[in-house]
XYZ file of C-alpha atoms in Angstrom:
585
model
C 5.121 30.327 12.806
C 3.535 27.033 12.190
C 4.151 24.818 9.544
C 2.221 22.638 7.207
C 1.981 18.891 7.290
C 4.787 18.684 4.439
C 7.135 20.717 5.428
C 7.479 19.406 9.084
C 7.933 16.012 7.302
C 10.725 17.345 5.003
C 12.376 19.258 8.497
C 11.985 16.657 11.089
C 11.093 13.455 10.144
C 13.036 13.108 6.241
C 14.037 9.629 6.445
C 10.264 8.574 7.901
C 8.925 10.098 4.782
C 11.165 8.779 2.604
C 10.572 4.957 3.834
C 6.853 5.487 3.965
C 6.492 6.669 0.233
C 8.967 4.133 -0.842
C 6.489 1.626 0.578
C 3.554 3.125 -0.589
C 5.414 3.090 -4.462
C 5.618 -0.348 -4.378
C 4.256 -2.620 -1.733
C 0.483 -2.668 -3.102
C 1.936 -3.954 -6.847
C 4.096 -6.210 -5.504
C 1.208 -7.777 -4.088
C -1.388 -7.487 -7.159
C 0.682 -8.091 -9.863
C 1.035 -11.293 -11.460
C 3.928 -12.856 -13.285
C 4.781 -12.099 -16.725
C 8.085 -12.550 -17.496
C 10.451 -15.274 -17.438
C 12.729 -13.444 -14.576
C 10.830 -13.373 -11.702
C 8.912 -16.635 -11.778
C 12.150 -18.013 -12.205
C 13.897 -17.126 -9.200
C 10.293 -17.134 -7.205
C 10.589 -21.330 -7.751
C 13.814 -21.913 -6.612
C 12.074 -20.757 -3.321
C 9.116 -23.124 -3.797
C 11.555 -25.621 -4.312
C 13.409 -24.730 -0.809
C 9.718 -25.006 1.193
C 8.804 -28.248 -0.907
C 11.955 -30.520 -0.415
C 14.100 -28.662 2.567
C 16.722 -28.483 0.298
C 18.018 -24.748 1.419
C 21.470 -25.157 -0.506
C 21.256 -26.042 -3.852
C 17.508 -27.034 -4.409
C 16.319 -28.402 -8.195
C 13.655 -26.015 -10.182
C 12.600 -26.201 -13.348
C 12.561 -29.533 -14.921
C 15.606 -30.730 -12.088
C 17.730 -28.356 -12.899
C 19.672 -27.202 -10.061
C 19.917 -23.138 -8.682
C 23.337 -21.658 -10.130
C 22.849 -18.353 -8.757
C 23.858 -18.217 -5.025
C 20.769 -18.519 -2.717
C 20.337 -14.906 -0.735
C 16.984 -13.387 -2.482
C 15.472 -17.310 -2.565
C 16.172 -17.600 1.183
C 14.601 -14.325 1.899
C 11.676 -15.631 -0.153
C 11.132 -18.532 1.808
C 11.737 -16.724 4.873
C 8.749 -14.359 4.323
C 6.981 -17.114 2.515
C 6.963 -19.445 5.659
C 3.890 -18.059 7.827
C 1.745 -18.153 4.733
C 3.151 -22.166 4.089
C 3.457 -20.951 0.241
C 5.490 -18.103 -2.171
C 3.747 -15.637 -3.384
C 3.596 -12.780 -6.186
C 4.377 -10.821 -2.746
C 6.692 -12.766 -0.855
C 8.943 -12.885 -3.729
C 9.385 -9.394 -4.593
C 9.252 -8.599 -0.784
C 13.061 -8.679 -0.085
C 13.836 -6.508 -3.371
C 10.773 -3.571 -2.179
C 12.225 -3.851 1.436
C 15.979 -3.352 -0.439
C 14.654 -0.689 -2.359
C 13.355 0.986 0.758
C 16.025 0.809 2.359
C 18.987 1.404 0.195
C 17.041 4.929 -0.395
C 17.077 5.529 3.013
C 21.114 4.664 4.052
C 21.601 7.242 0.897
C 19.451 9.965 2.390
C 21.082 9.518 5.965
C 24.999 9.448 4.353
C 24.302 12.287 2.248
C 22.307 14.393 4.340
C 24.965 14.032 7.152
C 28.024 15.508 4.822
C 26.271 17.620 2.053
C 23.830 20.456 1.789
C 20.647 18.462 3.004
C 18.255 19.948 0.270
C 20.847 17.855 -2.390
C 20.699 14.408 -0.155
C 16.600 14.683 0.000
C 16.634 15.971 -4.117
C 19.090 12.957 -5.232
C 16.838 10.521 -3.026
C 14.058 11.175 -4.724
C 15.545 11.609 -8.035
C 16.467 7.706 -7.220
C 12.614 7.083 -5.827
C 11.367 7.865 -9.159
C 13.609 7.031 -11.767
C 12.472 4.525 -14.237
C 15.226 1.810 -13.243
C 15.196 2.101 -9.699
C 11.566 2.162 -9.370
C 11.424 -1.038 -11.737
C 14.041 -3.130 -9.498
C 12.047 -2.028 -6.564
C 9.512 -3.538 -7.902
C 10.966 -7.176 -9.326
C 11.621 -10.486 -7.664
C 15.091 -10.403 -8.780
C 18.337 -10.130 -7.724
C 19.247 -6.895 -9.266
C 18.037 -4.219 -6.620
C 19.115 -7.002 -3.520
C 22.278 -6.948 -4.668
C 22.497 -3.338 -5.255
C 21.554 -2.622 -1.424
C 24.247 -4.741 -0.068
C 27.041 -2.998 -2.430
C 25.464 1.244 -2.244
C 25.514 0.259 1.796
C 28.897 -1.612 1.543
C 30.899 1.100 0.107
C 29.019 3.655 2.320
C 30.661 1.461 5.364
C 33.874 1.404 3.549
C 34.002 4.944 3.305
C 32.895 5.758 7.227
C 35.664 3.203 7.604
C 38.042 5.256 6.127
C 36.774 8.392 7.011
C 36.177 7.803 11.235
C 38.785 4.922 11.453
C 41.656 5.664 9.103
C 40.791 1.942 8.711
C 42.102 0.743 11.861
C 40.419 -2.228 12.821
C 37.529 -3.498 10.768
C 33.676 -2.971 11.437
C 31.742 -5.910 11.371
C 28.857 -4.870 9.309
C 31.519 -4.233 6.215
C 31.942 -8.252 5.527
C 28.202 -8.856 6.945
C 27.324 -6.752 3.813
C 29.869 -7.544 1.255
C 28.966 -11.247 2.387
C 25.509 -10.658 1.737
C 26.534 -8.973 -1.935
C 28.369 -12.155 -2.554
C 25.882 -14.578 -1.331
C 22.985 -12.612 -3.921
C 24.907 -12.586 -7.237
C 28.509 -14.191 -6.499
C 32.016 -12.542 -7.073
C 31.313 -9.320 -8.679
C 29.301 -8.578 -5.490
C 32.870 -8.265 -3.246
C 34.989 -7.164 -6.367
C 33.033 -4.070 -7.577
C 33.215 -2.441 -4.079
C 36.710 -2.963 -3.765
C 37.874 -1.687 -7.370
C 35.828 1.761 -6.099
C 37.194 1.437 -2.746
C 40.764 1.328 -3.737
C 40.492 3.635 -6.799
C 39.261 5.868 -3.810
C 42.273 5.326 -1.400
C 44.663 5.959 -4.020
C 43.118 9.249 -5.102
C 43.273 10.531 -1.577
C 47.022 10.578 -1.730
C 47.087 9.533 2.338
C 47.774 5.921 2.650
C 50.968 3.801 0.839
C 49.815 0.778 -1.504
C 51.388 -1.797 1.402
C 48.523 -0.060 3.668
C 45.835 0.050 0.800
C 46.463 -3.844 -0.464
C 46.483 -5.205 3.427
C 42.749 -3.506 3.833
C 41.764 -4.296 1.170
C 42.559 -8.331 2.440
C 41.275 -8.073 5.143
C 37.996 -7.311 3.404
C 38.159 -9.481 1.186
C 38.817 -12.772 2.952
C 36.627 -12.060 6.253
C 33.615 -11.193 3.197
C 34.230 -14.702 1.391
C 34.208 -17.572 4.498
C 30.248 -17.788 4.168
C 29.818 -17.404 0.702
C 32.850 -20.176 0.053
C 31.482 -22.852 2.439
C 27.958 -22.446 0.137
C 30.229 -22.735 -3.072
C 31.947 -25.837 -1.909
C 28.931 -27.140 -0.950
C 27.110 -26.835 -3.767
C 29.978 -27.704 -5.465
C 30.195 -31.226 -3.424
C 26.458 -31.871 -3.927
C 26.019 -30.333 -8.291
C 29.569 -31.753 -9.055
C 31.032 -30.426 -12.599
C 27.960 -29.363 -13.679
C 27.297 -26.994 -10.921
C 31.091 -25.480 -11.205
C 30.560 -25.276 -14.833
C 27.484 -23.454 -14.796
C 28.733 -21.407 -12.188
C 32.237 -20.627 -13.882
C 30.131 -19.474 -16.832
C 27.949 -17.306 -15.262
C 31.090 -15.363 -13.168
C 33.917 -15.546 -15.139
C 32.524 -16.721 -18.495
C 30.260 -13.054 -18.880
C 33.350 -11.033 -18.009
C 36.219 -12.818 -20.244
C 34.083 -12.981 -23.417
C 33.730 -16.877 -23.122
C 31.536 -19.341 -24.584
C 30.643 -22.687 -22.791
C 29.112 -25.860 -24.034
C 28.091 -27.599 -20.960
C 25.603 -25.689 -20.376
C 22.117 -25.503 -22.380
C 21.672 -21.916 -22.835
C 23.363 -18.756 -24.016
C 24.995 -16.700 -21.669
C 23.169 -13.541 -23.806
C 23.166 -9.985 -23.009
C 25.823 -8.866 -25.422
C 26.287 -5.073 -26.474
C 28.654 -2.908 -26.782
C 30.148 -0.251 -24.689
C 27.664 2.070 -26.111
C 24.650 0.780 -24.235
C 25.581 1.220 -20.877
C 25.389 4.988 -21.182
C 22.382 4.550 -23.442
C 20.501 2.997 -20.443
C 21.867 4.832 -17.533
C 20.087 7.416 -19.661
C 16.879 6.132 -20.504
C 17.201 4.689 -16.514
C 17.040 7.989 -14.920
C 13.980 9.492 -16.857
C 12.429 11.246 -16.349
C 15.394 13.485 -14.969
C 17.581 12.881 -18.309
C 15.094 15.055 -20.296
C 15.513 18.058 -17.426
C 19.321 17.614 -17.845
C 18.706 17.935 -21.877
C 16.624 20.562 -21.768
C 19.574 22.226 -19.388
C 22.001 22.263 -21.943
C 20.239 24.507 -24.452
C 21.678 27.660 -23.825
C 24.819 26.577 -21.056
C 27.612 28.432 -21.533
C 30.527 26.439 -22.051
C 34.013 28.130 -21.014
C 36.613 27.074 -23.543
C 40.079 26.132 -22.079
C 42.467 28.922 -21.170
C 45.831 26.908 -21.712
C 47.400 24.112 -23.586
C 45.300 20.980 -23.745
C 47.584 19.102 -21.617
C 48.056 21.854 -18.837
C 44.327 22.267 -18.855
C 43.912 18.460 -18.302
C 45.966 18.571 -14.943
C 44.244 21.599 -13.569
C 40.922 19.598 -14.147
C 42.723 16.597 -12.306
C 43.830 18.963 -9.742
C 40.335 19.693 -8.842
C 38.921 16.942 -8.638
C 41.352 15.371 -6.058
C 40.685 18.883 -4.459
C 37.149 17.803 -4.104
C 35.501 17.135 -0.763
C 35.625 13.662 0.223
C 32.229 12.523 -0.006
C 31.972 13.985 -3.869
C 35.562 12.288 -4.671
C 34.136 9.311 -3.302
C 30.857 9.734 -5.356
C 32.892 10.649 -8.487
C 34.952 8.079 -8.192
C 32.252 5.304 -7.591
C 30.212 6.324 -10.484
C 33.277 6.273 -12.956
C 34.587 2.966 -11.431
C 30.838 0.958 -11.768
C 30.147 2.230 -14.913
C 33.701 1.290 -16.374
C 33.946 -1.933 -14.669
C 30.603 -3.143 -16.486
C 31.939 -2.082 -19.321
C 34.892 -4.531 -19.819
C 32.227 -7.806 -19.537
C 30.202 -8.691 -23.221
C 27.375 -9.536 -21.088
C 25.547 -6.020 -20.372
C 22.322 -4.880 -18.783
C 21.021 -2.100 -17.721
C 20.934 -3.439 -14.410
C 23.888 -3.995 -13.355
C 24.956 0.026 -13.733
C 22.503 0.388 -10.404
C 25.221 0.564 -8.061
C 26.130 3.804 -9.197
C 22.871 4.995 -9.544
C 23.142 6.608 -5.689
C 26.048 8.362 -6.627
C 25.317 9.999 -10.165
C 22.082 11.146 -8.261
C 24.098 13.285 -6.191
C 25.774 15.158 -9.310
C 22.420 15.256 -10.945
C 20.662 17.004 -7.387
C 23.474 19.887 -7.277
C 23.390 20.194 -11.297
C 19.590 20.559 -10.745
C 19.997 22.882 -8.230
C 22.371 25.415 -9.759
C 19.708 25.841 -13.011
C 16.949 26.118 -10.395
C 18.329 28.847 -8.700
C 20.048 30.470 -11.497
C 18.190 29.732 -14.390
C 14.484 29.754 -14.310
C 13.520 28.925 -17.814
C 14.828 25.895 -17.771
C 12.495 24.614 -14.987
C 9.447 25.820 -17.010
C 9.949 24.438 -20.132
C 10.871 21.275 -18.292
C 7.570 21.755 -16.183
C 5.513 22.361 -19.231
C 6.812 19.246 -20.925
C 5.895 17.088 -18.295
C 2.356 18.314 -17.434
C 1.895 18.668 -21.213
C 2.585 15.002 -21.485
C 0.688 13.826 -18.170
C -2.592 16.137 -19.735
C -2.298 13.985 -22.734
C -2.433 11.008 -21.254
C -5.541 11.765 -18.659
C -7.239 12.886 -21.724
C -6.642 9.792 -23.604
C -7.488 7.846 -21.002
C -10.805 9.574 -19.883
C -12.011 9.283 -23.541
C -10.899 5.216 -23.570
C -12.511 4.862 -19.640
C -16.218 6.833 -21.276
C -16.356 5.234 -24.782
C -15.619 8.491 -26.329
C -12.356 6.736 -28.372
C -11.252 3.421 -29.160
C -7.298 3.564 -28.202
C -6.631 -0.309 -29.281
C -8.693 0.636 -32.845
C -6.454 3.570 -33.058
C -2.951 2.343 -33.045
C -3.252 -1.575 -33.321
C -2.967 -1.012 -37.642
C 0.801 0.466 -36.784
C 1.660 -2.234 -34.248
C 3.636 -5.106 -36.236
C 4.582 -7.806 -33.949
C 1.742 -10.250 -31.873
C 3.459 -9.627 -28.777
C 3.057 -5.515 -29.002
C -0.717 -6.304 -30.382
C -1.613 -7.674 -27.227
C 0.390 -5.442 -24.801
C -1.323 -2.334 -26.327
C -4.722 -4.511 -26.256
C -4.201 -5.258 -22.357
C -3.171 -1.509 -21.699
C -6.527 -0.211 -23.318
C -8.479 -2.435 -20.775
C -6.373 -0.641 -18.010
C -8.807 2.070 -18.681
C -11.548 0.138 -17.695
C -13.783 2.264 -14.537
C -12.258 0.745 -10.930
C -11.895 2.384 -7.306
C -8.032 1.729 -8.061
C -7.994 3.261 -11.304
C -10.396 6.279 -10.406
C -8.266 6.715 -7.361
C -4.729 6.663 -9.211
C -6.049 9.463 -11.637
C -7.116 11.532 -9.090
C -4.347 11.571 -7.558
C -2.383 12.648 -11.362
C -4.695 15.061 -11.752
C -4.109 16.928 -8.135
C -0.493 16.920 -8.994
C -1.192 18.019 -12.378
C -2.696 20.925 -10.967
C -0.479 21.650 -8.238
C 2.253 21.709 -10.993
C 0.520 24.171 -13.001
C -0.053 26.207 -10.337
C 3.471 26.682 -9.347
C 4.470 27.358 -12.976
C 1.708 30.488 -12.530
C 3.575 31.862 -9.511
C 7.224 31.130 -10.932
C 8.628 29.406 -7.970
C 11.362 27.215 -9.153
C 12.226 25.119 -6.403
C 8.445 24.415 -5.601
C 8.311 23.465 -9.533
C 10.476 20.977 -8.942
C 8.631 19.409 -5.904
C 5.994 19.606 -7.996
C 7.465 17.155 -10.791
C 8.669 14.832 -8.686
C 5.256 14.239 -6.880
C 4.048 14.164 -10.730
C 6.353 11.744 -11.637
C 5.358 9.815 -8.596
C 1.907 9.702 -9.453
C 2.475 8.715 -12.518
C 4.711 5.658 -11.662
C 1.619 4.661 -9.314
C -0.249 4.626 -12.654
C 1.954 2.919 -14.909
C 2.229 0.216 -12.266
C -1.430 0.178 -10.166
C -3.372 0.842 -13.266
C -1.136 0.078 -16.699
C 0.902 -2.492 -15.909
C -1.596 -4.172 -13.048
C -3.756 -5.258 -16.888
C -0.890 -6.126 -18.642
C 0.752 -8.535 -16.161
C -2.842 -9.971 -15.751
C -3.671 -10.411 -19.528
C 0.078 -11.880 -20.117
C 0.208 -13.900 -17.008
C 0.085 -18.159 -17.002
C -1.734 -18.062 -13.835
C -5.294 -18.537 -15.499
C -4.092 -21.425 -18.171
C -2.448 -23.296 -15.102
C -5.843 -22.950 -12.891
C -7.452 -24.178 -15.782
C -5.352 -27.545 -16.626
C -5.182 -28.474 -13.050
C -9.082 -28.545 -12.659
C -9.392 -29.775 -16.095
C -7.023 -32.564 -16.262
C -5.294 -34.904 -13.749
C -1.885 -32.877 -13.811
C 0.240 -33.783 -10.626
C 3.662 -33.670 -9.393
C 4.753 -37.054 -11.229
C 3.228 -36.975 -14.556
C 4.207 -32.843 -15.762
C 6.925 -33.141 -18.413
C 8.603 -30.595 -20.603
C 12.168 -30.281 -22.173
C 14.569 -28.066 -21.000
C 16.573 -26.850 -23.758
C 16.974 -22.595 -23.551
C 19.204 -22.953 -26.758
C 16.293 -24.720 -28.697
C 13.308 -24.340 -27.299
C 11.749 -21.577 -24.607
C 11.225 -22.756 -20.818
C 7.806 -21.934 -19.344
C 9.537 -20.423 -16.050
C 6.031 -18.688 -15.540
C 3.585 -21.813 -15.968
C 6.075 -23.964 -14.052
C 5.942 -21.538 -10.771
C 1.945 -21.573 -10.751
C 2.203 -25.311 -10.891
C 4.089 -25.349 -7.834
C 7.627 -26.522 -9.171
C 6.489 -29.858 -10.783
C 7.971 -29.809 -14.240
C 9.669 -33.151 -15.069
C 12.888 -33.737 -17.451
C 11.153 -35.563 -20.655
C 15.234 -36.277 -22.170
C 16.061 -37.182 -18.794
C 13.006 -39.720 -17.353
C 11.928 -40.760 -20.608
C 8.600 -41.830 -19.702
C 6.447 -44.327 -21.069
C 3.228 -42.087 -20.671
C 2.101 -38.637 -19.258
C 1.245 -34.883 -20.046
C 3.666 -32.332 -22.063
C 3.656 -28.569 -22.001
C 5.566 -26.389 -24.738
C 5.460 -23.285 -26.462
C 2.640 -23.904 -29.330
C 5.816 -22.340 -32.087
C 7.540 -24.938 -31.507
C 5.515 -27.863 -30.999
C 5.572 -29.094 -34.211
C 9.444 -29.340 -33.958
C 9.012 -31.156 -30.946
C 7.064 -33.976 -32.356
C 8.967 -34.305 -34.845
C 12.290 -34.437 -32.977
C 10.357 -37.243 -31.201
C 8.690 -39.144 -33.857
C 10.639 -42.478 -33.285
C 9.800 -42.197 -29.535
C 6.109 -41.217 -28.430
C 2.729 -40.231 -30.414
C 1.741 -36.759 -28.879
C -2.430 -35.859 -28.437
C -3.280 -32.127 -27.873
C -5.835 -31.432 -25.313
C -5.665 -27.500 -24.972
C -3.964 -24.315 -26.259
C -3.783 -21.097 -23.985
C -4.144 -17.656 -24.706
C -1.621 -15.178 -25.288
C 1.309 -15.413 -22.682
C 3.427 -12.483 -22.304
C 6.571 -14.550 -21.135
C 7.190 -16.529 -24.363
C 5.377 -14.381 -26.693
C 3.069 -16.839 -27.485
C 0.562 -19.621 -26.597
C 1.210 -22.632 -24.607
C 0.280 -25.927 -25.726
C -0.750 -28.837 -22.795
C -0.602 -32.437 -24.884
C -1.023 -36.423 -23.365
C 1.959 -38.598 -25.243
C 2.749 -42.211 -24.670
C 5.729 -44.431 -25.992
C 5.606 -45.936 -29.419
């Protein structure tokens, strides 16, 4: 019997399918897609800086201040960035897309070798197109880097264990855990180790002398690289570099405060909101697993509470390996980014991988045993996704003014001009037309699979839907919105306007005062001068137009400030930018 296209791509060539679609999801935004946030153009300059100056170990960004953050995503920027002579939009969210790719793949090929394959390929794309994921895939940041080198670290660990009885030591284990480190620092060696030996101890097979002199051996063949960078930088930044850098490691995790350096170290919550975002991170698959629970049957304990609790413990050390080691990493990530005050949703990605697993045989069960569930679920979604074409189609033909419509119940400025931007995403193009096509075919294939009550095929079905629709949030939504919000146009503009060059740019850099311009500074190549630290007699000054008036009055007694020109609305700083001459008193 022959088969279709599809299906001999799901039976022979799985991991082939899985890198081209991850490539397709992101490579053509990460290439169209301006900056509009303060992340990415942030990290994007420390590579301009590298190709500009040579420095490839601790090279100065904005306004001279020096890179904290250890140098594996910037070098991978410049790498790429070298045949074109300049970084990109592209080149700097190159090494997380590639990552992304990737880490999707290693996680298809471990799974699929030691589970049911239909739950490796179900989990893999559960990952593909889960909001968070997706997003990191798509980011020039260090997040979803960072979070390849750890998901393929502990998936060497564990062959390690598994093959080797961890006799000897592989070489790609401290090549990746080096890599971890040399991307976000400490937490990158010491977050696959805490899973690692959480793991070894709930085996029950190896005595603690055994686990603690692997676990060494890790550890200090994974931190020679990474410490000759440290000491470096630490030789060429001096205190400020190791305070900086003490802050960002060590002061997150023990609650600390530091006041040599100028900005907060942010991102406090509570324990709460990491389970609040691993949540809202896997949508759309969370609202399946709600809808799921309507109805389970819940079997109450048949013994004392305390009995009950060690025949639960019982079976999960009884568990096969490879969904101990999954439980286990999950539970370890997600508690170990719980003890820090400094907590974002990205830093739970790690376990992503391994929840995905749970959620593909969870998934599975209902699907085979309870069909309702994957209707109502189905409905939901193509209920949704028919809304949305609709509103769109009417916005695209005149027929309705979305903006009109919902700007009266929009509050802030920043929100009025995000809905404003995604209104114009509705504007007729080849992309756009294209993207919505391509919605409504799996719109349709959806509903047709709900007609003839296959549930497995349903569930294809929404996950090519939810595909589709992350290529229109980001080819079609998002494409607007980064280009409406984006500094690109205002720093065209001042260049050809006014004689701007790399001597004469000057701003203050002040994060607990006043907002940096991380955005403006990367489209003007890096050339943002230190006005506390020059003091110059004469030149051109670039702020945030809310708090210029602060700044001319903090430097009354100094210079007399002229202003030349105002941007629009940039999405970074949630405001305008304002581009002033000055000269000393």
């Amino acid at each position: 019997m022959r088969t279709s296209a599809l299906q001999y791509l799901y039976l022979q060539k799985p991991v082939s399918t899985i890198i081209i679609v991850c490539l397709i999801a992101v490579l053509p935004w990460a290439a169209t897609n301006e900056f509009s946030t303060k992340g990415e153009p942030r990290e994007a300059a420390v590579a301009v800086s590298m190709l500009k100056t040579g420095d490839w170990t601790l090279p100065k960004v904005y306004a001279h201040e020096f890179a904290y953050k250890p140098p594996m995503m910037h070098w991978l920027t410049a790498a790429f960035s070298l045949p074109n002579g300049q970084v990109t939009e592209f080149t700097s969210r190159l090494p997380s897309a590639l990552a992304y790719t990737a880490m999707l793949a290693c996680v298809l090929l471990f799974f699929g070798r030691r589970r049911r394959f239909q739950e490796a390929f179900i989990a893999t794309l559960l990952l593909l197109t889960c909001v968070e994921i997706h997003r990191a895939g798509l980011t020039a940041r260090v997040d979803m880097l960072l979070t390849a080198f750890i998901v393929a670290g502990l998936i060497e660990l564990y062959r390690w264990e598994d093959r080797m009885e961890m006799k000897g030591l592989p070489i790609q284990i401290p090549l990746l855990l080096t890599g971890a480190v040399l991307t976000k620092g400490p937490a990158g060696l010491v977050v696959p180790l805490f899973v690692f030996a959480v793991y070894l101890a709930a085996l029950r097979k190896y005595n603690p002398g055994k686990i603690i002199k692997s676990l060494a051996y890790v550890a200090l063949s994974s931190v020679l690289v990474p410490s000759v960078w440290y000491i470096e930088a630490w030789m060429r930044g001096g205190n400020d570099f190791l305070h900086v850098a003490l802050a960002e490691n060590f002061g997150r995790f023990f609650h600390l405060e530091s006041s040599d350096i100028h900005y907060e170290l942010g991102h406090e919550n509570g324990v709460w909101y990491n389970f609040v975002t691993l949540a809202a991170g896997f949508v759309p698959w969370t609202l399946l697993l709600f809808i799921s629970l309507f109805g389970l049957k819940i079997a109450r304990p048949d013994s004392a509470p305390k009995k009950w609790l060690s025949k639960c413990l019982h079976n999960i050390l009884a568990m096969d390996k490879v969904r101990l080691f999954s439980l286990v990493a999950s539970v370890c990530i997600v508690f170990f980014y719980c003890l820090p005050s400094s907590k974002r949703s990205v830093y739970l990605m790690p376990a992503y991988p391994f929840i995905a697993l749970f959620m593909s045989q969870y998934i599975l069960h209902f699907v085979e045993r309870r069909s309702g569930v994957m209707r109502i679920f189905s409905g939901v979604m193509a209920g949704i996704v028919a809304a949305v074409l609709v509103l769109v189609v009417l916005q695209m033909t005149g027929a309705a003014d979305i903006y009109r419509l919902l700007s009266a119940h929009v509050a802030s400025a920043s929100s009025t001009e995000t809905l404003k931007a995604a209104a114009l995403s509705a504007a007729p193009s080849a992309i756009t037309i294209s993207v919505l096509a391509l919605m409504l075919a799996a719109l349709i294939t959806l509903c047709y699979q709900m007609v003839k009550k296959n549930n497995i095929k349903m569930l294809y079905s929404s996950i090519f839907l939810a595909f589709t629709v992350n290529l229109f949030i980001d080819g079609v939504v998002m494409r607007k919105i980064h280009r409406e919000g984006s500094s690109q146009p205002f720093a065209t503009e001042i260049r050809q306007r006014f004689p701007l060059n790399d001597t004469n740019v000057y701003v203050v850099n002040n994060l607990r005062l006043y907002p940096n311009l991380y955005g403006l500074n990367f489209y003007m190549g890096n050339c943002f001068r230190d006005l506390d630290a020059e003091k110059p007699s004469a030149g051109y000054f670039l702020s945030a137009e809310s708090v210029f008036p602060a700044i001319i009055e903090k430097y009354a007694d100094a210079y007399l400030f002229e202003k030349l020109h105002t941007s629009k609305f940039i999405a970074e700083i949630r405001g305008r930018i304002v581009l002033s001459r000055f000269r000393k008193k």
